Coordinates of C-alpha atoms in Angstrom, one line a residue:
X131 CA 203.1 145.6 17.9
X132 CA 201.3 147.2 20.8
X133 CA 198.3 149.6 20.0
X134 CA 197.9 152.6 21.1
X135 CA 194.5 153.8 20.8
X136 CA 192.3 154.8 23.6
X137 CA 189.1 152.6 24.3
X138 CA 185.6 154.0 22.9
X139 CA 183.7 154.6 25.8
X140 CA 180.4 152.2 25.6
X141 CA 177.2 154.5 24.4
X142 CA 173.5 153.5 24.3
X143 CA 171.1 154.4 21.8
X144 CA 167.9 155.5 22.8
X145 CA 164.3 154.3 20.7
X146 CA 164.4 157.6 19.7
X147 CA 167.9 157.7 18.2
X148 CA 169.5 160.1 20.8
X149 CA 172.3 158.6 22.2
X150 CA 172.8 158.4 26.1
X151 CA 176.6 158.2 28.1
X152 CA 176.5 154.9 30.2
X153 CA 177.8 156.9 33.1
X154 CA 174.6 158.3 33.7
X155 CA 173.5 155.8 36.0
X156 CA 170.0 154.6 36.9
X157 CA 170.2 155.9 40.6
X158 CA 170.8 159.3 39.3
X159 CA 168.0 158.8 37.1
X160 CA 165.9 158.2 40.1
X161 CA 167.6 161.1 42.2
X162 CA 166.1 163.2 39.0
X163 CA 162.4 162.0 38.7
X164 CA 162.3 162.3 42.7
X165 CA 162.9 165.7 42.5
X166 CA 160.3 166.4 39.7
X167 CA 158.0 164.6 42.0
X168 CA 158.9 166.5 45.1
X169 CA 158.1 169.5 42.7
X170 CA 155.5 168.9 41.5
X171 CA 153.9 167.7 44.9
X172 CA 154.9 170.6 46.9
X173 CA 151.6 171.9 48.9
X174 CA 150.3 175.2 47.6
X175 CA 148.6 177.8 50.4
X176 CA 145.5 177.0 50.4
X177 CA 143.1 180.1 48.9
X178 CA 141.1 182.4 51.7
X179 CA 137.7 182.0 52.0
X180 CA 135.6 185.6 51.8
X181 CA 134.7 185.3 55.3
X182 CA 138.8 185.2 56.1
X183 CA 139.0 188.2 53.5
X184 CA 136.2 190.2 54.6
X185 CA 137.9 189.8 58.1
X186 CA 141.4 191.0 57.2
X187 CA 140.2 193.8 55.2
X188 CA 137.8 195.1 58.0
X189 CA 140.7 194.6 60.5
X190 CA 143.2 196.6 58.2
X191 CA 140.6 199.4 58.0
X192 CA 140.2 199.2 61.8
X193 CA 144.2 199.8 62.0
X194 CA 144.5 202.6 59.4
X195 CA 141.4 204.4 61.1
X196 CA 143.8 204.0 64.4
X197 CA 146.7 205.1 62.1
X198 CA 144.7 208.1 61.6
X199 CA 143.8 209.4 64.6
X200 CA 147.4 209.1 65.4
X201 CA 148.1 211.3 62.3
X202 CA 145.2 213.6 63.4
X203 CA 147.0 213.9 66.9
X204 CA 150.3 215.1 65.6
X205 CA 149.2 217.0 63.0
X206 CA 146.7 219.3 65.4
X207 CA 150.3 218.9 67.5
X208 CA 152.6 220.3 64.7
X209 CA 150.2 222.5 63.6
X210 CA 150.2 224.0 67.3
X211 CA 153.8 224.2 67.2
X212 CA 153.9 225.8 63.9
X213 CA 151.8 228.8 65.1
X214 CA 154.2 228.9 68.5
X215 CA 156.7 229.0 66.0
X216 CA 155.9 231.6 64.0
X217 CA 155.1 233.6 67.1
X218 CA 157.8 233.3 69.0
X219 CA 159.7 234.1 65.8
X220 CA 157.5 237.3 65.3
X221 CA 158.0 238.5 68.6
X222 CA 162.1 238.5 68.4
X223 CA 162.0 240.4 64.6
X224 CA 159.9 243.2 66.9
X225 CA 162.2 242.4 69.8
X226 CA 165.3 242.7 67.1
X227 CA 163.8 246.3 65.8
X228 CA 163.7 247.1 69.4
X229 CA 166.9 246.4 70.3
X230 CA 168.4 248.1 66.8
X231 CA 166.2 251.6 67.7
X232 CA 168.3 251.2 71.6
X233 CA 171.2 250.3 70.1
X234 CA 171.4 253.5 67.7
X235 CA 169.9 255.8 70.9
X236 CA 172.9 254.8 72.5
X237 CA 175.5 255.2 69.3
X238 CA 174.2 259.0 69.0
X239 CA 175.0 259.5 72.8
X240 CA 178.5 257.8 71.8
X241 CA 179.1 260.1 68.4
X242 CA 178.0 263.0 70.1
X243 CA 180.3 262.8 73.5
X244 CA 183.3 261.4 71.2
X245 CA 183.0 264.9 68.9
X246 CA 183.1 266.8 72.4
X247 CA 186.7 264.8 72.9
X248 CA 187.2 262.0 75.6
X249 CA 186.0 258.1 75.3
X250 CA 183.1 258.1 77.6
X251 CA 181.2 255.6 79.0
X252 CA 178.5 255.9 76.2
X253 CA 181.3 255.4 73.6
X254 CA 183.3 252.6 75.9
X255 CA 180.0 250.6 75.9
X256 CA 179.6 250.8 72.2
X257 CA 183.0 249.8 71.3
X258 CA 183.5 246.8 74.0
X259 CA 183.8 243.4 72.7
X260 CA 181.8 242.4 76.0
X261 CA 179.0 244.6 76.6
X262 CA 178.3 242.3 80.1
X263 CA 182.1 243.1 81.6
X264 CA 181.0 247.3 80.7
X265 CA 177.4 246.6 82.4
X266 CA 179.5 245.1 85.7
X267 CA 181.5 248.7 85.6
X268 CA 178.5 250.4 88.3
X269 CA 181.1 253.6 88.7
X270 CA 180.9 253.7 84.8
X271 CA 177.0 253.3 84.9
X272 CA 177.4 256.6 87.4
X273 CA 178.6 258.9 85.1
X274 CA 175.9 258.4 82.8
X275 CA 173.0 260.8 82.2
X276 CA 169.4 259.6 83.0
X277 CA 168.1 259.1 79.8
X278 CA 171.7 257.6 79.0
X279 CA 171.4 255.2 81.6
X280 CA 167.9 254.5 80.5
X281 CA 168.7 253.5 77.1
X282 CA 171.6 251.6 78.6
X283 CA 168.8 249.6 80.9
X284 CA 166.0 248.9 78.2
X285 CA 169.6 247.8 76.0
X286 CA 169.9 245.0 78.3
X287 CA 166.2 243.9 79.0
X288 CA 165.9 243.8 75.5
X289 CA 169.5 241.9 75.1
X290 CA 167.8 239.6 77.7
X291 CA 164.5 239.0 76.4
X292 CA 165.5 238.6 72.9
X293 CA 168.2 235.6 74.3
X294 CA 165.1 233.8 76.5
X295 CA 162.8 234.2 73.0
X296 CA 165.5 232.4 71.0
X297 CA 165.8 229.5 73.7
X298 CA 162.3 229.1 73.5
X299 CA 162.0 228.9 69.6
X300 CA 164.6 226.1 69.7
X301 CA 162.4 224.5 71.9
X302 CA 159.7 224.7 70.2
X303 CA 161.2 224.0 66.7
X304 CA 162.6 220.7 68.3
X305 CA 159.0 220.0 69.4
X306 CA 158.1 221.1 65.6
X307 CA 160.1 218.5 64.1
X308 CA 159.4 215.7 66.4
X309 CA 155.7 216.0 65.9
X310 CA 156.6 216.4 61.7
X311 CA 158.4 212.9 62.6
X312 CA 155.4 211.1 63.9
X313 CA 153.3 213.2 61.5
X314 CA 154.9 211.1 58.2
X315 CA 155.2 207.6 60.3
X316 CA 151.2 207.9 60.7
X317 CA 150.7 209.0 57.6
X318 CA 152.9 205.8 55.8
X319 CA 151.1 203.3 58.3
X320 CA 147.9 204.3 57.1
X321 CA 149.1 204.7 53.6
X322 CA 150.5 200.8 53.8
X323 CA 147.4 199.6 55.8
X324 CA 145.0 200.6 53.1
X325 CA 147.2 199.7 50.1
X326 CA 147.2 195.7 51.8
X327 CA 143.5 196.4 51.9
X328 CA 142.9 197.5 48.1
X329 CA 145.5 194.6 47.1
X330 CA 143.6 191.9 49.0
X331 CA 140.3 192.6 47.2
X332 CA 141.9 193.6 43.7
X333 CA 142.7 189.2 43.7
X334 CA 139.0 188.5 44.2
X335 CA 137.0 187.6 41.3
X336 CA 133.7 188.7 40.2
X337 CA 131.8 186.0 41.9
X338 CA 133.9 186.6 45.0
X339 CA 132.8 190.0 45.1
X340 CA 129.7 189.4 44.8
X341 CA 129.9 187.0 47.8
X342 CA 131.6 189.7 49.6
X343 CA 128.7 192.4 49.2
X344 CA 126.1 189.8 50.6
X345 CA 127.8 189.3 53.6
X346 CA 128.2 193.3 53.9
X347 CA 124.1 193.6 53.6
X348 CA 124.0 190.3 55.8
X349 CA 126.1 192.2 58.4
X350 CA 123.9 195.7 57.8
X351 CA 120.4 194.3 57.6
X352 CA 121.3 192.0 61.4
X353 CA 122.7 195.6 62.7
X354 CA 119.1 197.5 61.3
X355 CA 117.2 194.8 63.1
X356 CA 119.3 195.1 66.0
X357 CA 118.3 198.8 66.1
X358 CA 115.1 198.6 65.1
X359 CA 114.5 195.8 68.2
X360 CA 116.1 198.4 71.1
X361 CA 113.6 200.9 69.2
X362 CA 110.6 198.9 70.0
X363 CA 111.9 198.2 73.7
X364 CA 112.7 201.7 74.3
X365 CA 109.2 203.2 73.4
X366 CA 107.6 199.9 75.2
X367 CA 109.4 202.0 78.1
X368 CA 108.6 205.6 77.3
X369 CA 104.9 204.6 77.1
X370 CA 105.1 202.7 80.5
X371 CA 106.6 206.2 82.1
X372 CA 103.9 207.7 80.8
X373 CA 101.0 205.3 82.2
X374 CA 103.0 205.3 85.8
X375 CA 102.9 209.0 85.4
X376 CA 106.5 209.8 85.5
X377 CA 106.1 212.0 82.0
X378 CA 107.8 211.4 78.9
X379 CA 111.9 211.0 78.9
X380 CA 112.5 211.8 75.3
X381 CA 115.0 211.1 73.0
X382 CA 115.8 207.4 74.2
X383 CA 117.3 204.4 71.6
X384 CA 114.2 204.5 69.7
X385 CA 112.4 207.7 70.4
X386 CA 114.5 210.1 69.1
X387 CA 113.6 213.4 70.2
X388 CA 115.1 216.2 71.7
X389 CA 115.5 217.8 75.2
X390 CA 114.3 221.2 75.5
X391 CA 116.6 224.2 75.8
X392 CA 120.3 225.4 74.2
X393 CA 121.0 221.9 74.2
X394 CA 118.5 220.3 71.9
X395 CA 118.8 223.7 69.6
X396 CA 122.6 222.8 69.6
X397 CA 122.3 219.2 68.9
X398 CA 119.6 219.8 66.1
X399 CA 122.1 222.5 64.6
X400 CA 124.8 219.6 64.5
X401 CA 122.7 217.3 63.0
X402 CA 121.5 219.4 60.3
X403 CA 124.9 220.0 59.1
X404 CA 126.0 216.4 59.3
X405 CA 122.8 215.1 57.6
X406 CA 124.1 217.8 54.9
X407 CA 127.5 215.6 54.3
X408 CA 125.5 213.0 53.4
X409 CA 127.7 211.4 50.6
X410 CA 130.5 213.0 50.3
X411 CA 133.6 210.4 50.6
X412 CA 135.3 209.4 53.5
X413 CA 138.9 210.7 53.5
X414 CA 141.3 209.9 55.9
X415 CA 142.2 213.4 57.4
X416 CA 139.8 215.4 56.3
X417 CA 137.9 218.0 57.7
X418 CA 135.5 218.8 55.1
X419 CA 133.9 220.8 53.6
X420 CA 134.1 218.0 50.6
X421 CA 135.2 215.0 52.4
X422 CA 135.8 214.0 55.9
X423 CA 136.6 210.9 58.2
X424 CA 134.7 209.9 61.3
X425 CA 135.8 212.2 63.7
X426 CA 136.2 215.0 61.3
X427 CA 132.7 215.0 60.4
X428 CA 131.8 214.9 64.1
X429 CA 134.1 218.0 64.7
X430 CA 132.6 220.1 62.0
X431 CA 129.1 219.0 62.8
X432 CA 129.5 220.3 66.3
X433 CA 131.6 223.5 65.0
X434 CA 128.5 224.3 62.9
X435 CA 126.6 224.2 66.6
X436 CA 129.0 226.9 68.3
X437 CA 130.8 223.9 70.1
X438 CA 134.6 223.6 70.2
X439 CA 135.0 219.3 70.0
X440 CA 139.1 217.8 70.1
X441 CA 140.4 216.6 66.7
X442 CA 140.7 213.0 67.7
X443 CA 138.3 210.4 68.6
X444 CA 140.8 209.7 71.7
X445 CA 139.9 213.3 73.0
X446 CA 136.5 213.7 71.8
X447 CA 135.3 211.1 74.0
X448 CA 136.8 212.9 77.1
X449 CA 134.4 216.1 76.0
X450 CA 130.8 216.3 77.7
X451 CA 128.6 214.3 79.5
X452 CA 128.9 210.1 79.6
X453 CA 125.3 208.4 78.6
X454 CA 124.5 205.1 78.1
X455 CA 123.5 203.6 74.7
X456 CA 119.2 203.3 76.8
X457 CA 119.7 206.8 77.3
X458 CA 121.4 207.9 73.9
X459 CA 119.8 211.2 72.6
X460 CA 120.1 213.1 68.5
X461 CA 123.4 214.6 68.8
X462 CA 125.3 212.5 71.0
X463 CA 128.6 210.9 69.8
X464 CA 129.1 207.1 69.9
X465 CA 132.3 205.4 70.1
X466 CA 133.8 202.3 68.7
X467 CA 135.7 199.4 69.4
X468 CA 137.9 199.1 72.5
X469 CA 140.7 201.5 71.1
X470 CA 138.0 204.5 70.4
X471 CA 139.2 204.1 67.1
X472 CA 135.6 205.4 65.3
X473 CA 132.9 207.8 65.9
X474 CA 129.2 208.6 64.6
X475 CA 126.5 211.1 65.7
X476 CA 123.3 209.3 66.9
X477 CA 120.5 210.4 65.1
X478 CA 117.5 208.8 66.6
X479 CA 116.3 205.1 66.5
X480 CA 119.5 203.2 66.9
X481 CA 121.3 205.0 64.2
X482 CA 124.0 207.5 63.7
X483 CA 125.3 209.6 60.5
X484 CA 129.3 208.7 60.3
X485 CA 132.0 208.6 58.0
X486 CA 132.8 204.8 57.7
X487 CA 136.1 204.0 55.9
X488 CA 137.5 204.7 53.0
X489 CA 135.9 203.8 49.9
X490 CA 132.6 204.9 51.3
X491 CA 130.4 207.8 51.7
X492 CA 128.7 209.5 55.0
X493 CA 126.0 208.0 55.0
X494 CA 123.3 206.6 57.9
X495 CA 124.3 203.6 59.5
X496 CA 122.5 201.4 62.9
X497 CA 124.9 201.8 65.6
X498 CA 125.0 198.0 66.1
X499 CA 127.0 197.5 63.2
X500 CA 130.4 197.9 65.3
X501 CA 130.9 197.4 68.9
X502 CA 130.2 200.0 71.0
X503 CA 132.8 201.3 73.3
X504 CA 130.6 204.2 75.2
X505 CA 129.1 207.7 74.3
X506 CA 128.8 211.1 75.3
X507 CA 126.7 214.2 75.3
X508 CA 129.0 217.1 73.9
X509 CA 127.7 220.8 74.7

């Protein structure tokens, strides 16, 4: 008799008693430990060294002090708008008063012609739907009184004036929002710029930080003797001027003093009130009184001198008179880098007061620590 019971399939046993299917063949079980191998072997980025992280951070502080002149430019633009704004908007509630007083001169003319009997012209202009089609009526406009025509006249140079002062609030509301518009993409590209900056050196360890701080007083003490070098050279000159007979310059890289006049009075004035800020934080877009970035600090300083300086370090450099570094005197503003994206004030013997970046304070700095880009004589 035929059976009819299905074949076992054929199991192996393992040394360790688990039991394994035979279909599981041994090129799959090479496919498998491949892939663990590939896995395991896959290359990992290798780790920055501090010199590469010092150099991404500095360059991401470089773009969000660009990022914030940019915000400093359309902010000083919105704000300008806002006060245009509110002007113009001022000026058509008086023009809207004005208009109202006309417009009930001309409904007591109406009342008081209607109780006498007859629509006149008074009353006719009142009650159009189209004042301009009444206004086009000149035999109408005849039978008017003086005064009646007068109040009729400043009705319409009001009607006028009120129409142009709405145009140009649209305007300037459109120009409002626009400069609102690059006002918040500034502020979130300095915002991002600064966050890839704190998250680059929250991954260093102690000892990496550490490493990171030499180089920083590596980088400050070869700027100092920088200065301290054009110091010597520039009073090696001043003293040679002085043997020739061509009398005393003043206020060169390294001697650091002051013309005589308004001018020096001004610059010392500025420099008294930025040596003042002297540790307070930088903040990017601020003006002080409790924390300021670069050319915020350079604004105020000036301010506290009677002079008037641009919010930006794009338009500051435009203001005054261009020196070179030789001829640098206390007061004068040095730019940075070939985007003008950083100021200082030059304070005498290759250094300058400025607000650096953020995390630090205003504090006194050589101006060889950046590249300069050019400087000028405000006043």
């Amino acid at each position: 008799m035929a059976s009819h019971r299905k074949p076992r399939t054929s199991v192996l046993t393992s040394p360790g008693g688990r039991r394994t299917a035979a279909g599981l063949t041994s090129a799959a079980l090479a496919s498998v430990t491949l892939l663990s191998q590939s896995a395991d072997a896959a290359p990992r980025a290798p780790r920055p060294t501090i010199e590469e992280v010092k150099q991404k951070v500095d360059g991401l502080y470089r773009q969000a002090e660009v990022a914030t002149q940019k915000y400093n430019a359309a902010k000083e633009r919105a704000d300008h708008q806002r006060t245009t704004v509110d002007g113009l908007l001022d000026a058509a509630a008086k023009r809207a008063q004005k208009m109202n007083d006309t417009r009930r001169e001309l409904g007591t003319f109406a009342s008081a012609q209607y109780r006498t009997g007859g629509m006149n012209p008074t009353a006719q202009l009142m009650l159009a739907k189209d004042p301009q089609q009444f206004f086009d009526r000149s035999h109408l406009m005849e039978r008017l009184t003086s005064r009646q025509q007068q109040a009729v006249s400043d009705y319409q140079e009001q009607a006028a004036a009120a129409a142009r002062q709405r145009a140009e609030a649209g305007r300037s509301l459109e120009r409002l929002q626009s400069s609102q518009a690059s006002l918040k993409a500034s502020k979130q590209s300095v915002q991002q710029k600064l966050a890839e900056a704190r998250q680059l050196l929250s991954r260093l360890t102690a000892q990496e930080k550490a490493r990171l701080a030499e180089l920083e007083r590596q980088k400050e003490a070869a700027a100092k003797r920088k200065a301290e070098e054009e110091a010597r050279r520039q009073q090696e000159r001043e003293r040679q001027r002085q043997q020739d007979g061509g009398g005393t310059a003043g206020g060169g890289t390294g001697g650091g003093g002051t013309t005589g006049g308004t001018q020096s009075t001004k610059a010392e004035q500025a420099l008294a009130f930025a040596r003042a800020q002297i540790g307070k934080p930088y903040v990017w877009g601020a003006t002080g009184p409790s924390s300021y970035d670069c050319s915020g600090l350079t604004q105020a300083a000036w301010k506290a001198a009677g002079v008037d300086l641009p919010r930006t370090t794009w338009d500051q450099v435009k203001v005054g008179q261009r020196v070179a570094t030789s001829n640098l005197q206390p007061g004068d503003l040095v730019f940075f880098f070939d985007d003008i994206s950083h100021v200082g004030m030059y304070i005498g013997g290759g250094k300058m007061i400025h607000a650096p970046h953020p995390g630090a304070n205003v504090r006194e700095e050589s101006i060889y620590y950046m590249p300069i880009y050019g400087s000028v004589r405000p006043g």
